[in-house]
Amino acid sequence: MKIFANNKVYVQKNDLTYLLHNAKEIPTSIFEKVFNGIFIVTDDNRYEFIEFSKPEEIEFFKKNEWMVDYNSLDSMTEEQIIEYGIQINKKRNKIAESFNKLPKKEREKQYDEKTSQIDLLEFQIMSVRDILWHKQGNLKFDLPEGTHASYFKKEKGLRKVLSMLKRK
């Protein structure tokens, strides 16, 4: 997951690990930033964000359309997020079904490419799920300070508290 705000991009460690294992080209500054602060992704840190502010880093993440943009889903309803995930899953199934219909020799030739595409779509589905669970309050992680997303979450929480106080 990525969040663009204040001429920066914030990327979750979980996505950075996937990126490092699967990308063909990564700007040196991103590679160095991630590996200079060597980390292993665990359940304790997978949702932490790393900030990138260099123009070439921001541009790189803008072009990386496979990485789910939190801001684009944050304004959606739960039903819209679920539908978005369903559409990704339909793409995944279409690739798998067309691959399975190929003759054996053709499947052998296309195996690496198609399994990579399917893995990427499955990763996207998990990211969409995480955003949905976060919005529902079922998955807790901190959004980067100073982003519209973190401000919006705090405002919603503040409004909820104020409305509860007004009822008393």
mmCIF file of C-alpha atoms in Angstrom:
data_model
loop_
_atom_site.group_PDB
_atom_site.id
_atom_site.type_symbol
_atom_site.label_atom_id
_atom_site.label_comp_id
_atom_site.label_asym_id
_atom_site.label_seq_id
_atom_site.Cartn_x
_atom_site.Cartn_y
_atom_site.Cartn_z
ATOM 1 C CA MET A 1 0.000 0.000 0.000
ATOM 2 C CA LYS A 2 1.183 3.484 -0.759
ATOM 3 C CA ILE A 3 0.000 6.917 0.285
ATOM 4 C CA PHE A 4 0.920 10.126 -1.564
ATOM 5 C CA ALA A 5 0.959 13.311 0.513
ATOM 6 C CA ASN A 6 3.004 16.493 0.920
ATOM 7 C CA ASN A 7 5.295 15.790 -2.071
ATOM 8 C CA LYS A 8 6.189 12.414 -0.554
ATOM 9 C CA VAL A 9 5.095 8.832 -0.859
ATOM 10 C CA TYR A 10 4.780 6.466 2.064
ATOM 11 C CA VAL A 11 5.063 2.747 1.300
ATOM 12 C CA GLN A 12 4.381 -0.163 3.596
ATOM 13 C CA LYS A 13 7.247 -2.542 4.301
ATOM 14 C CA ASN A 14 5.084 -5.413 3.121
ATOM 15 C CA ASP A 15 4.869 -3.854 -0.359
ATOM 16 C CA LEU A 16 8.555 -2.983 -0.406
ATOM 17 C CA THR A 17 9.472 -6.594 0.251
ATOM 18 C CA TYR A 18 7.215 -7.726 -2.583
ATOM 19 C CA LEU A 19 8.706 -5.043 -4.817
ATOM 20 C CA LEU A 20 12.293 -6.063 -4.056
ATOM 21 C CA HIS A 21 11.555 -9.702 -4.845
ATOM 22 C CA ASN A 22 9.650 -9.061 -8.046
ATOM 23 C CA ALA A 23 10.681 -5.812 -9.723
ATOM 24 C CA LYS A 24 13.087 -5.818 -12.614
ATOM 25 C CA GLU A 25 14.290 -2.264 -12.025
ATOM 26 C CA ILE A 26 14.273 -0.215 -8.832
ATOM 27 C CA PRO A 27 15.817 3.243 -8.435
ATOM 28 C CA THR A 28 19.068 3.027 -6.502
ATOM 29 C CA SER A 29 17.876 5.462 -3.846
ATOM 30 C CA ILE A 30 14.904 3.205 -2.999
ATOM 31 C CA PHE A 31 17.069 0.107 -2.899
ATOM 32 C CA GLU A 32 19.628 1.830 -0.657
ATOM 33 C CA LYS A 33 16.995 3.275 1.677
ATOM 34 C CA VAL A 34 15.363 -0.095 2.171
ATOM 35 C CA PHE A 35 18.564 -2.079 2.571
ATOM 36 C CA ASN A 36 20.502 0.466 4.636
ATOM 37 C CA GLY A 37 17.862 0.009 7.298
ATOM 38 C CA ILE A 38 17.892 -3.760 6.844
ATOM 39 C CA PHE A 39 14.674 -5.362 8.042
ATOM 40 C CA ILE A 40 12.801 -8.616 7.806
ATOM 41 C CA VAL A 41 9.063 -8.242 7.457
ATOM 42 C CA THR A 42 7.133 -9.784 10.334
ATOM 43 C CA ASP A 43 3.589 -9.471 11.597
ATOM 44 C CA ASP A 44 4.880 -6.746 13.933
ATOM 45 C CA ASN A 45 6.218 -4.421 11.211
ATOM 46 C CA ARG A 46 4.598 -5.334 7.888
ATOM 47 C CA TYR A 47 2.191 -2.391 8.074
ATOM 48 C CA GLU A 48 4.816 0.230 8.927
ATOM 49 C CA PHE A 49 5.447 2.882 6.289
ATOM 50 C CA ILE A 50 8.760 4.101 4.889
ATOM 51 C CA GLU A 51 8.862 7.643 3.534
ATOM 52 C CA PHE A 52 10.299 8.506 0.120
ATOM 53 C CA SER A 53 10.695 12.122 -0.960
ATOM 54 C CA LYS A 54 13.050 12.280 -3.935
ATOM 55 C CA PRO A 55 11.269 13.166 -7.199
ATOM 56 C CA GLU A 56 12.502 10.002 -8.953
ATOM 57 C CA GLU A 57 11.212 7.867 -6.047
ATOM 58 C CA ILE A 58 7.797 9.513 -6.120
ATOM 59 C CA GLU A 59 7.605 9.102 -9.888
ATOM 60 C CA PHE A 60 8.620 5.437 -9.615
ATOM 61 C CA PHE A 61 5.799 4.711 -7.166
ATOM 62 C CA LYS A 62 3.291 6.683 -9.254
ATOM 63 C CA LYS A 63 4.108 4.473 -12.227
ATOM 64 C CA ASN A 64 3.807 1.323 -10.110
ATOM 65 C CA GLU A 65 0.115 0.784 -10.639
ATOM 66 C CA TRP A 66 0.048 -2.695 -9.099
ATOM 67 C CA MET A 67 0.698 -1.213 -5.641
ATOM 68 C CA VAL A 68 -2.629 -0.267 -4.085
ATOM 69 C CA ASP A 69 -3.024 3.467 -3.406
ATOM 70 C CA TYR A 70 -4.704 3.945 -0.035
ATOM 71 C CA ASN A 71 -6.074 7.375 -0.956
ATOM 72 C CA SER A 72 -7.971 5.979 -3.936
ATOM 73 C CA LEU A 73 -9.797 3.424 -1.761
ATOM 74 C CA ASP A 74 -10.184 5.466 1.414
ATOM 75 C CA SER A 75 -13.095 7.469 0.007
ATOM 76 C CA MET A 76 -14.922 4.323 -1.161
ATOM 77 C CA THR A 77 -17.691 2.622 0.752
ATOM 78 C CA GLU A 78 -17.129 -0.896 2.049
ATOM 79 C CA GLU A 79 -19.290 -2.248 -0.781
ATOM 80 C CA GLN A 80 -17.213 -0.383 -3.375
ATOM 81 C CA ILE A 81 -13.961 -1.715 -1.898
ATOM 82 C CA ILE A 82 -15.340 -5.251 -1.955
ATOM 83 C CA GLU A 83 -16.405 -4.799 -5.581
ATOM 84 C CA TYR A 84 -12.936 -3.470 -6.424
ATOM 85 C CA GLY A 85 -11.424 -6.628 -4.896
ATOM 86 C CA ILE A 86 -13.885 -8.810 -6.816
ATOM 87 C CA GLN A 87 -12.821 -7.157 -10.092
ATOM 88 C CA ILE A 88 -9.164 -7.909 -9.339
ATOM 89 C CA ASN A 89 -10.092 -11.506 -8.552
ATOM 90 C CA LYS A 90 -11.981 -11.773 -11.859
ATOM 91 C CA LYS A 91 -8.791 -10.685 -13.694
ATOM 92 C CA ARG A 92 -6.841 -13.305 -11.739
ATOM 93 C CA ASN A 93 -9.334 -16.049 -12.584
ATOM 94 C CA LYS A 94 -9.445 -15.051 -16.256
ATOM 95 C CA ILE A 95 -5.655 -15.416 -16.517
ATOM 96 C CA ALA A 96 -5.747 -18.771 -14.717
ATOM 97 C CA GLU A 97 -8.608 -20.118 -16.811
ATOM 98 C CA SER A 98 -7.043 -19.082 -20.120
ATOM 99 C CA PHE A 99 -3.713 -20.546 -19.004
ATOM 100 C CA ASN A 100 -5.322 -23.860 -18.045
ATOM 101 C CA LYS A 101 -6.920 -24.145 -21.503
ATOM 102 C CA LEU A 102 -3.549 -23.911 -23.276
ATOM 103 C CA PRO A 103 -1.847 -27.001 -24.670
ATOM 104 C CA LYS A 104 0.761 -28.455 -22.318
ATOM 105 C CA LYS A 105 3.782 -27.169 -24.260
ATOM 106 C CA GLU A 106 2.363 -23.643 -24.363
ATOM 107 C CA ARG A 107 1.604 -23.779 -20.614
ATOM 108 C CA GLU A 108 5.225 -24.744 -19.978
ATOM 109 C CA LYS A 109 6.419 -21.723 -21.998
ATOM 110 C CA GLN A 110 4.086 -19.269 -20.274
ATOM 111 C CA TYR A 111 4.196 -20.706 -16.756
ATOM 112 C CA ASP A 112 6.593 -18.183 -15.176
ATOM 113 C CA GLU A 113 4.899 -15.172 -16.744
ATOM 114 C CA LYS A 114 1.356 -16.241 -15.872
ATOM 115 C CA THR A 115 2.142 -17.332 -12.314
ATOM 116 C CA SER A 116 3.870 -13.974 -11.738
ATOM 117 C CA GLN A 117 0.771 -12.143 -12.983
ATOM 118 C CA ILE A 118 -1.469 -14.252 -10.740
ATOM 119 C CA ASP A 119 0.800 -13.740 -7.703
ATOM 120 C CA LEU A 120 0.699 -9.981 -8.261
ATOM 121 C CA LEU A 121 -3.093 -9.934 -8.467
ATOM 122 C CA GLU A 122 -3.338 -12.058 -5.318
ATOM 123 C CA PHE A 123 -1.036 -9.582 -3.562
ATOM 124 C CA GLN A 124 -3.325 -6.734 -4.686
ATOM 125 C CA ILE A 125 -6.359 -8.583 -3.345
ATOM 126 C CA MET A 126 -4.650 -8.928 0.044
ATOM 127 C CA SER A 127 -3.840 -5.199 0.044
ATOM 128 C CA VAL A 128 -7.447 -4.315 -0.752
ATOM 129 C CA ARG A 129 -8.561 -6.674 2.016
ATOM 130 C CA ASP A 130 -6.182 -4.955 4.457
ATOM 131 C CA ILE A 131 -7.596 -1.527 3.613
ATOM 132 C CA LEU A 132 -11.141 -2.815 4.064
ATOM 133 C CA TRP A 133 -10.277 -4.400 7.406
ATOM 134 C CA HIS A 134 -8.512 -1.194 8.473
ATOM 135 C CA LYS A 135 -11.557 0.897 7.611
ATOM 136 C CA GLN A 136 -13.752 -1.551 9.535
ATOM 137 C CA GLY A 137 -11.447 -1.334 12.548
ATOM 138 C CA ASN A 138 -10.474 -5.014 12.308
ATOM 139 C CA LEU A 139 -6.848 -4.353 11.357
ATOM 140 C CA LYS A 140 -4.914 -1.780 13.313
ATOM 141 C CA PHE A 141 -1.975 0.103 11.860
ATOM 142 C CA ASP A 142 -0.826 3.697 12.011
ATOM 143 C CA LEU A 143 -1.091 5.834 8.925
ATOM 144 C CA PRO A 144 1.815 8.209 8.280
ATOM 145 C CA GLU A 145 1.605 11.386 10.331
ATOM 146 C CA GLY A 146 0.654 14.441 8.328
ATOM 147 C CA THR A 147 -1.083 12.591 5.522
ATOM 148 C CA HIS A 148 -4.645 13.371 4.557
ATOM 149 C CA ALA A 149 -5.428 9.762 5.424
ATOM 150 C CA SER A 150 -4.173 10.016 9.023
ATOM 151 C CA TYR A 151 -5.877 13.402 9.490
ATOM 152 C CA PHE A 152 -9.141 12.045 8.104
ATOM 153 C CA LYS A 153 -9.046 9.070 10.463
ATOM 154 C CA LYS A 154 -8.387 11.311 13.448
ATOM 155 C CA GLU A 155 -11.190 13.660 12.399
ATOM 156 C CA LYS A 156 -13.658 10.797 12.095
ATOM 157 C CA GLY A 157 -12.648 9.549 15.529
ATOM 158 C CA LEU A 158 -12.931 13.031 17.009
ATOM 159 C CA ARG A 159 -16.346 13.549 15.461
ATOM 160 C CA LYS A 160 -17.502 10.222 16.857
ATOM 161 C CA VAL A 161 -16.378 11.166 20.365
ATOM 162 C CA LEU A 162 -18.006 14.613 20.095
ATOM 163 C CA SER A 163 -21.277 13.133 18.879
ATOM 164 C CA MET A 164 -21.252 10.653 21.773
ATOM 165 C CA LEU A 165 -20.664 13.504 24.226
ATOM 166 C CA LYS A 166 -23.539 15.504 22.750
ATOM 167 C CA ARG A 167 -25.901 12.587 23.341
ATOM 168 C CA LYS A 168 -25.151 12.542 27.082
#
